[in-house]
Coordinates of C-alpha atoms in Angstrom, one line a residue:
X1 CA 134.0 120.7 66.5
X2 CA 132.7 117.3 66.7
X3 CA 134.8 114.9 66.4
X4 CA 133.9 112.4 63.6
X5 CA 134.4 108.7 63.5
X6 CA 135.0 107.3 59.9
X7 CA 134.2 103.4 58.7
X8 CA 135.4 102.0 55.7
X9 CA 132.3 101.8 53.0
X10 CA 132.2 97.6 53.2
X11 CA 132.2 97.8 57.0
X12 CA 129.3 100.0 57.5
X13 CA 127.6 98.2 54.7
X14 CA 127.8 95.1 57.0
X15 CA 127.1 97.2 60.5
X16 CA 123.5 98.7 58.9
X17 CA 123.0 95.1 57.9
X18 CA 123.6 93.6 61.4
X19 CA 122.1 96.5 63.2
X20 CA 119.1 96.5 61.3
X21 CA 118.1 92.9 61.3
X22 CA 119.0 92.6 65.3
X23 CA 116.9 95.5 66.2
X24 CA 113.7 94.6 65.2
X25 CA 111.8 92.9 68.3
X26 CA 112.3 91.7 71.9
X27 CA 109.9 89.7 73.3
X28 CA 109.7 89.6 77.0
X29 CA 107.2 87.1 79.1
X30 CA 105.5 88.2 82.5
X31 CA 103.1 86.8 84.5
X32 CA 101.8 90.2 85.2
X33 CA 99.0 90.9 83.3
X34 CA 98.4 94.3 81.1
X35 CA 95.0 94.9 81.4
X36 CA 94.0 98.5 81.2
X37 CA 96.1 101.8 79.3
X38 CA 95.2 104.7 81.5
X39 CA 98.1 105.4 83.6
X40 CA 95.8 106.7 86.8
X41 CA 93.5 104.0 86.3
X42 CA 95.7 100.8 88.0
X43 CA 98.7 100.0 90.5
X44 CA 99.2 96.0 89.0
X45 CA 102.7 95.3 88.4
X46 CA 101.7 94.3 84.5
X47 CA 100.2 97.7 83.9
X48 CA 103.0 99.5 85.6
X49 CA 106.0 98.0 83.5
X50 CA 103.4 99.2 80.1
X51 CA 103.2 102.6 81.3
X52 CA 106.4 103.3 81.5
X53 CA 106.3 102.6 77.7
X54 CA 103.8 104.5 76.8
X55 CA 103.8 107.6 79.0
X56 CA 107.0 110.1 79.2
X57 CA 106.9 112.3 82.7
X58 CA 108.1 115.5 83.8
X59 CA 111.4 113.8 85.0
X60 CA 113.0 110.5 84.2
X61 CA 115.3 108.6 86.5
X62 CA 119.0 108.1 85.1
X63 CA 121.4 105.0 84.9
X64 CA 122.7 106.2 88.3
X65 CA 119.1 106.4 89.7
X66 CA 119.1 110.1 90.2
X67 CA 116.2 112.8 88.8
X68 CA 117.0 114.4 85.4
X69 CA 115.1 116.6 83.2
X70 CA 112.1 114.5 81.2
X71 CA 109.5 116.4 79.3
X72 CA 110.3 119.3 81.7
X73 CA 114.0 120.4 81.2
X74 CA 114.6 122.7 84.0
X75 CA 112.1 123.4 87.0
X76 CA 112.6 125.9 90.3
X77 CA 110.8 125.4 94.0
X78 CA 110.0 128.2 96.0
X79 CA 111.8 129.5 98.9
X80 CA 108.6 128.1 101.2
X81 CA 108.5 124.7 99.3
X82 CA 104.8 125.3 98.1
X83 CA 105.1 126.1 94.3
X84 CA 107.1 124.0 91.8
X85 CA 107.5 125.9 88.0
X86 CA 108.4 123.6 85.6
X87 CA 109.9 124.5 81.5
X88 CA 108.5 122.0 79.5
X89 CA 111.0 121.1 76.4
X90 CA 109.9 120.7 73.1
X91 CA 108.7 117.6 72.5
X92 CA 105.2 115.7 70.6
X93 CA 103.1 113.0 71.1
X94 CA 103.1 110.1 69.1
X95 CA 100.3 111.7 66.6
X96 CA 103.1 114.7 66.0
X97 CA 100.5 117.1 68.2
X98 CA 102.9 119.2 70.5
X99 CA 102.9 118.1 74.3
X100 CA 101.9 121.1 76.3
X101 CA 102.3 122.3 79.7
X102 CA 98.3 122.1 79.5
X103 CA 98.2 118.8 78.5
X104 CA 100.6 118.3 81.9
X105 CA 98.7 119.9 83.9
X106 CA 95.6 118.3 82.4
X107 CA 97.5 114.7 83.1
X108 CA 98.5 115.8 86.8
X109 CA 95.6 116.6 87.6
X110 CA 93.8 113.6 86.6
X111 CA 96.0 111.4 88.9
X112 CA 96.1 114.0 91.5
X113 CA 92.2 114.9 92.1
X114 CA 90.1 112.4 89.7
X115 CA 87.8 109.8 91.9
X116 CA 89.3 106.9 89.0
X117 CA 92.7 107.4 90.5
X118 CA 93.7 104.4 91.9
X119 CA 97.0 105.5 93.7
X120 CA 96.6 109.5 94.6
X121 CA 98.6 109.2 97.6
X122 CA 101.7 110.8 96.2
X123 CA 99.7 113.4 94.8
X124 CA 97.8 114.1 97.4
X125 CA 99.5 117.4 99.1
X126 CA 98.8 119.1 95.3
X127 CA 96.0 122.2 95.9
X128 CA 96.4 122.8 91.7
X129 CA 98.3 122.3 89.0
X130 CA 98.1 125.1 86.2
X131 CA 99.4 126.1 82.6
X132 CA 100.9 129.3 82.8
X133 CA 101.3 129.6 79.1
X134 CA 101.9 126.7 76.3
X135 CA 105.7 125.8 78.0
X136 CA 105.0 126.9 81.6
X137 CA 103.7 124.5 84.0
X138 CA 102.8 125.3 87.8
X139 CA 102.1 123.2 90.5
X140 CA 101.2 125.0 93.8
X141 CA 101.0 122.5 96.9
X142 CA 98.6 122.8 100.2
X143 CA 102.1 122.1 102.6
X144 CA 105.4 121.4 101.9
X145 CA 106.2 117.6 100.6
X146 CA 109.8 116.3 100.3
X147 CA 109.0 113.4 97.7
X148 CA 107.4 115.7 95.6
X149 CA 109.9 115.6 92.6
X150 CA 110.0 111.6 93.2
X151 CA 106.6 111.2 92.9
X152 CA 106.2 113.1 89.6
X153 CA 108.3 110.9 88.2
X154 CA 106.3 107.4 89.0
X155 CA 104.3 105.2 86.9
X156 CA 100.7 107.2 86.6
X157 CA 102.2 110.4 86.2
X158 CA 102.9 110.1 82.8
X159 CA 101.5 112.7 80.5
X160 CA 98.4 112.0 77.9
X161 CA 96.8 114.3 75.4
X162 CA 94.1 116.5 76.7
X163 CA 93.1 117.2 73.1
X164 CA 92.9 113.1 72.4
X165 CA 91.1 112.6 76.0
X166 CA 88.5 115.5 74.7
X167 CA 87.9 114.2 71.2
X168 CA 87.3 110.3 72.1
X169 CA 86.5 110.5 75.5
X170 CA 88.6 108.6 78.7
X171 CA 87.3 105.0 77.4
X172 CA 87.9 105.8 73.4
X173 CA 91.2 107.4 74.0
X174 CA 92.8 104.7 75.9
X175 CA 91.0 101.7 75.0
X176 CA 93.8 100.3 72.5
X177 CA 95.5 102.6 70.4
X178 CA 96.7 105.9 72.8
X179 CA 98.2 108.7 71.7
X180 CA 101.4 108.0 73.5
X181 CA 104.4 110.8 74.9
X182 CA 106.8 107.9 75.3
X183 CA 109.4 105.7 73.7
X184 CA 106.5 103.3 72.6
X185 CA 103.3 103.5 71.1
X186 CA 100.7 100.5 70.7
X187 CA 100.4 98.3 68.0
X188 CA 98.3 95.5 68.4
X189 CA 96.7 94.7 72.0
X190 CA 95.5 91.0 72.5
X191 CA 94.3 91.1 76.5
X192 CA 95.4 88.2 78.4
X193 CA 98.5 87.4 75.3
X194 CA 100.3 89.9 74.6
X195 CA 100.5 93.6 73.9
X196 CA 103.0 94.7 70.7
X197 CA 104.6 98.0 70.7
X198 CA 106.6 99.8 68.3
X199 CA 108.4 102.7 68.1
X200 CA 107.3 106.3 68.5
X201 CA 108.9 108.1 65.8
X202 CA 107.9 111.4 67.8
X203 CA 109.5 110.3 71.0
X204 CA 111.8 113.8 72.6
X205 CA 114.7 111.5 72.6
X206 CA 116.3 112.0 69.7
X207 CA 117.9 108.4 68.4
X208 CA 115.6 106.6 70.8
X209 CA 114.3 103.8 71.1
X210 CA 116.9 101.6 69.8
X211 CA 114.5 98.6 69.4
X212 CA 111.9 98.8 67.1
X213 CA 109.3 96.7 68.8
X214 CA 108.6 95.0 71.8
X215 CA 106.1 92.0 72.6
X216 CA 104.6 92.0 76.4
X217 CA 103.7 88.7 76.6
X218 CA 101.9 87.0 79.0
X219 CA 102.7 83.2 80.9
X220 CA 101.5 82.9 84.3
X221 CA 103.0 79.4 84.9
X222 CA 106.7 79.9 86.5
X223 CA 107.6 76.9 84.8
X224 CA 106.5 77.8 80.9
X225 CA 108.8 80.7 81.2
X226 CA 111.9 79.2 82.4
X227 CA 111.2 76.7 79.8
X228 CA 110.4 78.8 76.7
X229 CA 114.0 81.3 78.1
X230 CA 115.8 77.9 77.7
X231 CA 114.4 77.2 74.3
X232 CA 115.0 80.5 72.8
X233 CA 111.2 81.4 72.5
X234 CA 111.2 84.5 74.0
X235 CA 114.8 86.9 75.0
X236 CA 113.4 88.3 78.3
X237 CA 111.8 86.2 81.4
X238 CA 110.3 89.0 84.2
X239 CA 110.8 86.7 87.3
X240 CA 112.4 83.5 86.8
X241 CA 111.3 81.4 90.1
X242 CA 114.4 80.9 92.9
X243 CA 114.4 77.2 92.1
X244 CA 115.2 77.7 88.4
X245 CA 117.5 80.7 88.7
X246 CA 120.7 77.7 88.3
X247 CA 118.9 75.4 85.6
X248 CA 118.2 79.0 83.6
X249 CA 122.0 80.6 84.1
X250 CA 122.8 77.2 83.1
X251 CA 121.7 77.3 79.5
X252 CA 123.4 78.5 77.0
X253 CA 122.8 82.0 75.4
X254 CA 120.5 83.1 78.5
X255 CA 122.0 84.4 81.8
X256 CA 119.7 84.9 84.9
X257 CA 120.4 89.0 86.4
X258 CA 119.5 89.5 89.9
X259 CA 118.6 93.2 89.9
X260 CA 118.3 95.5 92.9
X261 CA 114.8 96.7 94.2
X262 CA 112.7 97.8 97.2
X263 CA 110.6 94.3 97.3
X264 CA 110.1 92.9 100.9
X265 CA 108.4 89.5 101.6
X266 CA 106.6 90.2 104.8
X267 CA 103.8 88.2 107.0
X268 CA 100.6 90.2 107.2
X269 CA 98.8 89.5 110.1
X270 CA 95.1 91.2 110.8
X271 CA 94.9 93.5 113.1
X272 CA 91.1 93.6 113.2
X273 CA 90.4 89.4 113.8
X274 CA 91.6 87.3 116.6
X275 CA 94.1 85.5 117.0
X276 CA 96.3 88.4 115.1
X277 CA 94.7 91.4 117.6
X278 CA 96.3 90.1 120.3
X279 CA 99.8 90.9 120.5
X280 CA 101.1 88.3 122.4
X281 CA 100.1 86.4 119.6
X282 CA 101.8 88.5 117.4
X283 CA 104.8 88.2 119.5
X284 CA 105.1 84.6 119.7
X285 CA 104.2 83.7 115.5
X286 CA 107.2 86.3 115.3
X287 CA 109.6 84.8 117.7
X288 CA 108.4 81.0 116.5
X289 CA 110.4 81.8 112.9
X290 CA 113.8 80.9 112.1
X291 CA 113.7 84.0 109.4
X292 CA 117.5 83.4 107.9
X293 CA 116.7 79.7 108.1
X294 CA 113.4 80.6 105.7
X295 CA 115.2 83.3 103.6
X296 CA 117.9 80.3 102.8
X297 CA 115.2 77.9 101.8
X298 CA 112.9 80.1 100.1
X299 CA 115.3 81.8 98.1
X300 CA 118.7 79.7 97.9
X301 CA 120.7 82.4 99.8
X302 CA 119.7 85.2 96.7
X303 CA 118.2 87.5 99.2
X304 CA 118.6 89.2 102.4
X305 CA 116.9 88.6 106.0
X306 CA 114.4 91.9 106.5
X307 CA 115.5 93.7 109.9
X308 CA 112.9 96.3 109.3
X309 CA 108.7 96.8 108.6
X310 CA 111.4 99.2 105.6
X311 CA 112.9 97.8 103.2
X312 CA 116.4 98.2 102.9
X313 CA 116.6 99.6 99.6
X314 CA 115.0 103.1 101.1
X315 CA 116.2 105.5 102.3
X316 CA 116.3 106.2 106.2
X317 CA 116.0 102.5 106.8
X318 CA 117.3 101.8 110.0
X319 CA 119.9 99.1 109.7
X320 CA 120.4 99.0 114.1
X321 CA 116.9 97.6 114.7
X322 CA 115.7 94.1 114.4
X323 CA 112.2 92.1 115.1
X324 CA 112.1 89.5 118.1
X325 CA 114.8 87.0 117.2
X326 CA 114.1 83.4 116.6
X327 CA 113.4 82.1 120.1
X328 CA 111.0 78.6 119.9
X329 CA 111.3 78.4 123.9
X330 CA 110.1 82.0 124.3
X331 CA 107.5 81.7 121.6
X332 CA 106.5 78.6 123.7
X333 CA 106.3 79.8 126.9
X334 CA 104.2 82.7 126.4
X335 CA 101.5 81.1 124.3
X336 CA 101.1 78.8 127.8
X337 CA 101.5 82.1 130.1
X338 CA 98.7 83.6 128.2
X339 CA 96.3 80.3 127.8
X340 CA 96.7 80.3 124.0
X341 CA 98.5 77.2 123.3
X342 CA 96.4 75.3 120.3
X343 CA 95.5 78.7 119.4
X344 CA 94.1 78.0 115.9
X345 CA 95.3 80.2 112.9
X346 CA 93.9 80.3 109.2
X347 CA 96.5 81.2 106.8
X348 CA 95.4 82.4 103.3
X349 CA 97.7 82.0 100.3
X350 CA 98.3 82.3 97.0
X351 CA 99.6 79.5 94.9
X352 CA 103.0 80.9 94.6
X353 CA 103.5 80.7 98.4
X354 CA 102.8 77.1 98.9
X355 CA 106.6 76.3 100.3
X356 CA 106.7 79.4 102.5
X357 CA 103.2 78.3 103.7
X358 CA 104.6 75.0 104.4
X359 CA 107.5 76.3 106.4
X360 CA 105.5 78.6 108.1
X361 CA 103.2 76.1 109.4
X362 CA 105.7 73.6 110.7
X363 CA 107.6 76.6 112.5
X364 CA 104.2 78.2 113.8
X365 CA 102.8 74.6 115.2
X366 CA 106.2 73.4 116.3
X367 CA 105.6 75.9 119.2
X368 CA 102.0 75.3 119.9
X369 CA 99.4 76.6 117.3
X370 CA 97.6 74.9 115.1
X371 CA 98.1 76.2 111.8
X372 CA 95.3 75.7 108.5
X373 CA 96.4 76.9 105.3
X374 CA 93.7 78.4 103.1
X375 CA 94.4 78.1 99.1
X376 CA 92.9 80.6 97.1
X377 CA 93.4 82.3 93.6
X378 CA 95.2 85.5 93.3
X379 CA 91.8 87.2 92.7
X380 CA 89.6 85.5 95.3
X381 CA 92.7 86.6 97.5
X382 CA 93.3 90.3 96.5
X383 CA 89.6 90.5 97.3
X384 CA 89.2 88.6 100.8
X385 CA 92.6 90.8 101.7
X386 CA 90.6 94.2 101.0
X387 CA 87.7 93.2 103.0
X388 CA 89.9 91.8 106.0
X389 CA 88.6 88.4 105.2
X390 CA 91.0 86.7 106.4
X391 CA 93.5 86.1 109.7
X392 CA 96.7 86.1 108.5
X393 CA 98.9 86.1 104.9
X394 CA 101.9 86.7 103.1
X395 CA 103.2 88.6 100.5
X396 CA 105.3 91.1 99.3
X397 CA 105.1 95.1 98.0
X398 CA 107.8 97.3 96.4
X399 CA 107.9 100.8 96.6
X400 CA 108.0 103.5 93.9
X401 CA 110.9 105.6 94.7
X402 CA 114.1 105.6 97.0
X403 CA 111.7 108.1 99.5
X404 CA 110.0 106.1 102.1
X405 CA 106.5 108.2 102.2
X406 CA 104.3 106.3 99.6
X407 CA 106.1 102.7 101.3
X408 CA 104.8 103.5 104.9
X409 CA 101.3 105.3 103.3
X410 CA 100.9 101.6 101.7
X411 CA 102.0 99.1 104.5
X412 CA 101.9 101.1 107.8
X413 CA 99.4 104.4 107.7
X414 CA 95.9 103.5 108.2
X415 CA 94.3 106.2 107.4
X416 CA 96.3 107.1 104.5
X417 CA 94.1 105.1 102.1
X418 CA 95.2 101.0 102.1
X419 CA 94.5 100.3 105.6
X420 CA 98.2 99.3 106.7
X421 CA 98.2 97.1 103.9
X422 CA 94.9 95.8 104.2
X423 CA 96.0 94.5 108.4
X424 CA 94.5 97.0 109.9
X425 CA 97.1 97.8 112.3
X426 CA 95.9 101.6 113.9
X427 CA 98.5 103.3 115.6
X428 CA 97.8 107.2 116.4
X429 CA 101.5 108.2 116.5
X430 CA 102.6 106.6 113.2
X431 CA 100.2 108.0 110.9
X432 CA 100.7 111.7 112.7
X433 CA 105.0 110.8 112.6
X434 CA 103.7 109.9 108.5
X435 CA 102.2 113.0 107.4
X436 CA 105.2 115.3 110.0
X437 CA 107.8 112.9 108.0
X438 CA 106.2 114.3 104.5
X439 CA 106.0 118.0 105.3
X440 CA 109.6 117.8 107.0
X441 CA 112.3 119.1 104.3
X442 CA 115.6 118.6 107.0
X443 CA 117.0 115.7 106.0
X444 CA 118.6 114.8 109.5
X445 CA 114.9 115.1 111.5
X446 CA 113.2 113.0 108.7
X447 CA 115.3 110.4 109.5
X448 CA 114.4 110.7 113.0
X449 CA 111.3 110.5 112.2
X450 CA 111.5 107.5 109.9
X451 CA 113.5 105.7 112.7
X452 CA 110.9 106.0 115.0
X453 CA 108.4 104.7 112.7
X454 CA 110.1 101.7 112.0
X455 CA 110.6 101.0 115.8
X456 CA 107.2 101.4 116.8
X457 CA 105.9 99.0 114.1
X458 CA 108.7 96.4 114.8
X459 CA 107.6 96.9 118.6
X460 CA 103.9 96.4 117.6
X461 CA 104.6 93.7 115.0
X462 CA 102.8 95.4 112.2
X463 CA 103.5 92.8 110.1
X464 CA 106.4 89.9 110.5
X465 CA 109.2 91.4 107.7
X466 CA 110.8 88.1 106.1
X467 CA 113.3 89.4 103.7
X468 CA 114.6 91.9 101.2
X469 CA 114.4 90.0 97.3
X470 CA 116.1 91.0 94.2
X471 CA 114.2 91.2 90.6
X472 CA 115.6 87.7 89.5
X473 CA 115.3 88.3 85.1
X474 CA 116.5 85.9 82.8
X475 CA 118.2 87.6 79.8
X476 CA 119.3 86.7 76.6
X477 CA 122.7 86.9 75.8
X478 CA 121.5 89.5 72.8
X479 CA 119.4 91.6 75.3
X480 CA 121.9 94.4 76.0
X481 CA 121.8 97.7 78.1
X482 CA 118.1 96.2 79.3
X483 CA 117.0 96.3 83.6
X484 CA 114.0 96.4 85.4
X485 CA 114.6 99.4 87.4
X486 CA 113.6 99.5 91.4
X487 CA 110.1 101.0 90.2
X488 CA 109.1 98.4 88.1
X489 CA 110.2 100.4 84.7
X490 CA 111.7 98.6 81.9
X491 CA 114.8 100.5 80.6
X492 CA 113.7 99.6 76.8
X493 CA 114.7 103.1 75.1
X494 CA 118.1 102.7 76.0
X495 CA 117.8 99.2 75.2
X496 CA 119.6 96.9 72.2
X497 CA 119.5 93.9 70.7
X498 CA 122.8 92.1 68.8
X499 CA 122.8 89.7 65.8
X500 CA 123.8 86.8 68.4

């Protein structure tokens, strides 16, 4: 028997009271954008943190970060690897409709084989998905893939209604109001202000959500959000900037978290336009960088010098090897050995890079290049970076899960659908050591196999890793149980809000 716990009849008069005024809305500020509902349609950070919302998948990730049962509560793999089964619990959409191991299959499919799926590439060993009756769901692969259960847990393979895609269509059905299978469901969508969500009364976890509704709101400027934290105008700031993170923590009732993830800041040189093909070139931009020194400055000691083209946060990264260390001389020297001092170099940034840029250039010209930095908006530079407009940037990327495989398919596979990250770097071995790291289920010979990778991209200079950042989220003191987990997904149904 259950044990019971009794409260006096004035007591839990005043807990309902408390409970229910405290849990009615948090409102947290991100200068990501939401700007579309379909979960196979977009990778932006904005829409990623919304999905997670809206969309339940077959498995959900844990406090610990393991895999447990989501809208599938048991599963089996083959003895060869190739055909995943899947019991599907039961569980509705937000419109009480049942969700179905066709409307699963339906969903996986979409992300998996549809031409408006804009990140497959975890998807991409699946030959067909199938509903073997209404709580079966198969999904038989072309080759073996050891992320597979990671990846069916990611942002865009959350599960819609077939019956509600059917009826109004992919642009009716999620053009404001979807028929949701997570914790959330839309309420009002205003694009580039705020989306409001409230609670799925339907959602399979019994008791869950805790908080009734949640504002997404968006403020670009860094400096509006650490400023409306401080004032109390909103109880959640996404990414409070390094240079704030003591003025926030400072102020009373808000306390700044900095939260682990897989996000590396790395220098993206192009492979495809001189001076970046040349890897002497490479070599000395790499050597001319006092990395730590940068880390320090950038992000007041609150993150971690890169040693790897992996973050650190993944597994298989390969703590033993390290880029060319910070050597001005060297740098030097071989930019005259090789005729390229006064090599000239165009650097494109964002505004939100304008002191790395700076201490970039001063490093990079201190040992004999000349060094232009190119400002551009985060549009004009998302679009010159597909086209290889440019000759060298920076940035940063996270990745999904704790595998490597959809990591080194983004940043360091060329013909795995991103082009290295848009750099262009080509390198036979690495993309044929990428898909034999995928198909390999012995844990021991895929990290082998990862190792190598890394060294032959750190040899090559791929790209120039920086350094291995936390989430930095200001919270407010009555945000409890709330994180931004290492995939970008709020933890909001486990989520609660107190009367302070």
């Amino acid at each position: 028997m259950t044990p019971r716990k009794i409260i006096p009849a004035a007591a839990a008069l005043m807990l309902s009271t408390t409970v229910l005024s405290a849990q009615d809305a948090i409102r947290i500020a991100s200068p990501n954008k939401v700007t579309v509902l379909d979960p196979i349609v977009s990778a932006a950070g904005g829409n990623i943190e919304a999905y997670g919302q809206l969309y339940a998948r077959l498995l959900r990730r844990g406090a610990d970060g393991a895999l447990e049962p989501g809208l599938a509560e048991s599963w089996e793999i083959s003895e060869d690897g190739l055909t995943y089964t899947f019991e599907m619990r039961d569980a509705k959409f937000s419109d009480g409709s049942p969700i179905t191991a066709e409307d699963a299959a339906f969903s996986l499919t979409r992300v998996a084989k549809d031409e408006a799926s804009a990140y497959p590439a975890g998807f991409a060993p699946i030959k067909e998905v199938t509903a073997v009756d209404e709580d079966t769901l198969q999904i038989t692969l072309e080759h073996p893939s050891a992320p597979m259960l990671s990846n069916l847990e990611i942002f865009n393979a959350g599960i819609v209604s077939k019956d509600d895609v059917d009826a109004r269509g992919v642009e009716g059905a999620f053009a404001s109001d979807p028929v949701t299978s997570g914790p959330y469901m839309v309420e009002d969508w205003k694009p580039n202000d705020r989306i409001t969500l409230t609670a799925n009364p339907n959602f399979w976890r019994e008791g869950l959500p805790k908080i009734q509704k949640v504002e997404l709101i968006e403020v670009s400027d860094d400096n509006a959000r650490a400023t409306m934290a401080m004032a109390g105008e909103i109880d959640v700031n996404r990414s409070v900037p390094w240079a704030q993170v003591e003025e926030v923590n400072a102020t009373e009732g808000v306390s700044v978290a900095l939260e682990p993830s897989t996000v590396m800041y790395l220098v993206l040189p192009n492979h495809d336009k001189a001076p970046f093909d040349d890897l002497n070139v490479r070599k000395a931009a790499a050597m001319a960088l006092d990395r730590a020194a940068i880390t320090e400055a950038v992000t007041r000691g609150n993150a971690e010098v890169a040693n790897s083209t992996f973050s650190n946060a993944l597994n298989y990264h390969d703590a033993s090897l390290q880029p060319p260390a910070y050597d001005p001389a060297a740098a030097r020297k071989l930019l005259e050995d090789n005729g390229l001092t006064g090599t000239e170099i165009n650097m494109m940034i964002t505004p939100s890079f304008e002191q790395l840029a700076t201490l970039l250039k001063a490093q990079w010209d201190a040992v004999g290049f000349k060094t232009t930095v190119e400002r551009v908006d985060a549009g004009l530079w998302w679009s010159k970076l597909a086209e290889g407009d440019y000759q060298v940037t920076v940035n940063w990327y996270y990745n999904e899960t704790e595998d490597p495989d959809l990591a080194v398919r983004w940043a360091l596979c060329d013909t795995c659908g991103s082009d290295s990250y848009y750099t262009n770097y080509h390198n036979e071995e690495v993309n044929r050591l990428t898909d034999e790291a995928l198909r390999e289920l012995d844990d021991d010979k895929r990290a082998e196999l990862y190792s190598r990778i890394q060294q032959i991209t750190l040899d090559e200079l791929a790209q120039i890793p920086l350094y291995y950042a936390p989430f930095s989220i200001a919270y407010a003191d009555r945000v409890k149980g709330l994180t931004l987990t290492p995939a970008l997904q709020w933890t909001l149904e486990e989520a609660e809000l107190t009367a302070d």
